[in-house]
Amino acid sequence: MNFITTDQMVIVVVGDEATNIEGLRKLGYDIVKLNAKGEPVEQTNMEGGK
């Protein structure tokens, strides 16, 4: 039987960064910001952690 393994999961959030970023930071996961092409955007002062 196959199960979802949480160590391999990816959470994707799409929306307004200004209204969502603080809530995401509080979750403690690493945050990777991507542009419309899926390429990493230079991050300034973005905190994550888990």
Short mmCIF file of N, CA and C in Angstrom, two decimals:
data_model
loop_
_atom_site.label_atom_id
_atom_site.label_comp_id
_atom_site.label_asym_id
_atom_site.label_seq_id
_atom_site.Cartn_x
_atom_site.Cartn_y
_atom_site.Cartn_z
N MET A 1 0.83 -1.18 0.00
CA MET A 1 0.00 0.00 0.00
C MET A 1 0.88 1.25 0.00
N ASN A 2 0.48 2.26 -0.73
CA ASN A 2 1.23 3.51 -0.77
C ASN A 2 0.54 4.56 0.09
N PHE A 3 1.34 5.31 0.80
CA PHE A 3 0.83 6.38 1.63
C PHE A 3 1.58 7.66 1.32
N ILE A 4 0.97 8.78 1.65
CA ILE A 4 1.64 10.07 1.48
C ILE A 4 2.67 10.20 2.60
N THR A 5 3.89 10.52 2.22
CA THR A 5 4.93 10.73 3.23
C THR A 5 5.14 12.24 3.40
N THR A 6 4.96 12.70 4.61
CA THR A 6 5.01 14.14 4.86
C THR A 6 6.38 14.74 4.64
N ASP A 7 7.44 13.95 4.69
CA ASP A 7 8.77 14.50 4.47
C ASP A 7 9.04 14.78 2.99
N GLN A 8 8.13 14.38 2.12
CA GLN A 8 8.29 14.64 0.69
C GLN A 8 7.19 15.55 0.14
N MET A 9 6.38 16.13 1.01
CA MET A 9 5.27 16.97 0.57
C MET A 9 5.74 18.38 0.24
N VAL A 10 5.02 19.01 -0.66
CA VAL A 10 5.25 20.40 -1.02
C VAL A 10 3.91 21.11 -0.90
N ILE A 11 3.89 22.25 -0.23
CA ILE A 11 2.68 23.05 -0.12
C ILE A 11 2.83 24.24 -1.04
N VAL A 12 1.88 24.43 -1.93
CA VAL A 12 1.92 25.55 -2.88
C VAL A 12 0.83 26.53 -2.50
N VAL A 13 1.21 27.79 -2.32
CA VAL A 13 0.25 28.84 -2.00
C VAL A 13 0.32 29.88 -3.11
N VAL A 14 -0.84 30.19 -3.67
CA VAL A 14 -0.92 31.18 -4.74
C VAL A 14 -1.83 32.29 -4.27
N GLY A 15 -1.37 33.52 -4.38
CA GLY A 15 -2.22 34.64 -3.98
C GLY A 15 -1.41 35.87 -3.68
N ASP A 16 -2.04 36.80 -2.99
CA ASP A 16 -1.43 38.08 -2.67
C ASP A 16 -0.40 37.91 -1.54
N GLU A 17 0.85 38.13 -1.87
CA GLU A 17 1.92 37.96 -0.88
C GLU A 17 1.72 38.86 0.33
N ALA A 18 1.30 40.10 0.10
CA ALA A 18 1.17 41.07 1.19
C ALA A 18 0.18 40.60 2.26
N THR A 19 -0.87 39.91 1.86
CA THR A 19 -1.87 39.49 2.84
C THR A 19 -1.64 38.07 3.36
N ASN A 20 -0.75 37.31 2.76
CA ASN A 20 -0.54 35.92 3.15
C ASN A 20 0.80 35.62 3.81
N ILE A 21 1.80 36.43 3.59
CA ILE A 21 3.16 36.08 3.99
C ILE A 21 3.33 35.92 5.51
N GLU A 22 2.69 36.78 6.30
CA GLU A 22 2.85 36.68 7.76
C GLU A 22 2.30 35.36 8.29
N GLY A 23 1.14 34.97 7.81
CA GLY A 23 0.55 33.70 8.24
C GLY A 23 1.42 32.52 7.85
N LEU A 24 2.01 32.59 6.68
CA LEU A 24 2.90 31.52 6.23
C LEU A 24 4.16 31.46 7.08
N ARG A 25 4.70 32.60 7.41
CA ARG A 25 5.91 32.62 8.26
C ARG A 25 5.63 31.99 9.62
N LYS A 26 4.45 32.22 10.16
CA LYS A 26 4.10 31.67 11.47
C LYS A 26 4.06 30.15 11.47
N LEU A 27 3.84 29.55 10.32
CA LEU A 27 3.83 28.09 10.23
C LEU A 27 5.22 27.50 10.39
N GLY A 28 6.26 28.31 10.10
CA GLY A 28 7.63 27.88 10.34
C GLY A 28 8.29 27.08 9.22
N TYR A 29 7.61 26.89 8.12
CA TYR A 29 8.22 26.16 7.01
C TYR A 29 9.10 27.08 6.18
N ASP A 30 10.04 26.49 5.43
CA ASP A 30 10.85 27.28 4.51
C ASP A 30 9.93 27.84 3.42
N ILE A 31 10.17 29.09 3.05
CA ILE A 31 9.37 29.75 2.02
C ILE A 31 10.25 29.97 0.80
N VAL A 32 9.80 29.51 -0.34
CA VAL A 32 10.52 29.71 -1.60
C VAL A 32 9.57 30.46 -2.52
N LYS A 33 9.93 31.67 -2.87
CA LYS A 33 9.09 32.49 -3.74
C LYS A 33 9.50 32.26 -5.19
N LEU A 34 8.51 32.00 -6.05
CA LEU A 34 8.75 31.74 -7.47
C LEU A 34 8.04 32.79 -8.32
N ASN A 35 8.60 33.04 -9.50
CA ASN A 35 7.93 33.95 -10.43
C ASN A 35 6.91 33.17 -11.26
N ALA A 36 6.27 33.81 -12.23
CA ALA A 36 5.23 33.18 -13.04
C ALA A 36 5.74 32.00 -13.85
N LYS A 37 7.05 31.94 -14.08
CA LYS A 37 7.65 30.84 -14.84
C LYS A 37 8.11 29.70 -13.93
N GLY A 38 7.92 29.86 -12.62
CA GLY A 38 8.35 28.84 -11.68
C GLY A 38 9.80 28.92 -11.30
N GLU A 39 10.44 30.04 -11.62
CA GLU A 39 11.85 30.25 -11.29
C GLU A 39 11.96 30.95 -9.94
N PRO A 40 12.92 30.56 -9.12
CA PRO A 40 13.10 31.22 -7.82
C PRO A 40 13.36 32.72 -7.97
N VAL A 41 12.74 33.48 -7.07
CA VAL A 41 12.92 34.93 -7.03
C VAL A 41 13.85 35.22 -5.87
N GLU A 42 14.75 36.19 -6.06
CA GLU A 42 15.67 36.56 -4.98
C GLU A 42 14.86 36.93 -3.75
N GLN A 43 15.21 36.32 -2.63
CA GLN A 43 14.45 36.53 -1.40
C GLN A 43 15.18 37.50 -0.49
N THR A 44 14.44 38.45 0.03
CA THR A 44 15.00 39.38 1.00
C THR A 44 14.18 39.33 2.26
N ASN A 45 14.83 39.02 3.36
CA ASN A 45 14.19 39.02 4.67
C ASN A 45 13.03 38.04 4.80
N MET A 46 13.05 36.94 4.08
CA MET A 46 11.99 35.94 4.21
C MET A 46 12.47 34.88 5.18
N GLU A 47 11.69 34.69 6.23
CA GLU A 47 12.07 33.72 7.24
C GLU A 47 11.21 32.47 7.11
N GLY A 48 11.80 31.35 7.38
CA GLY A 48 11.09 30.09 7.41
C GLY A 48 11.61 29.32 8.58
N GLY A 49 11.80 28.01 8.43
CA GLY A 49 12.44 27.36 9.53
C GLY A 49 12.34 25.87 9.65
N LYS A 50 11.20 25.25 9.43
CA LYS A 50 11.06 23.82 9.72
C LYS A 50 11.93 22.99 8.85
#
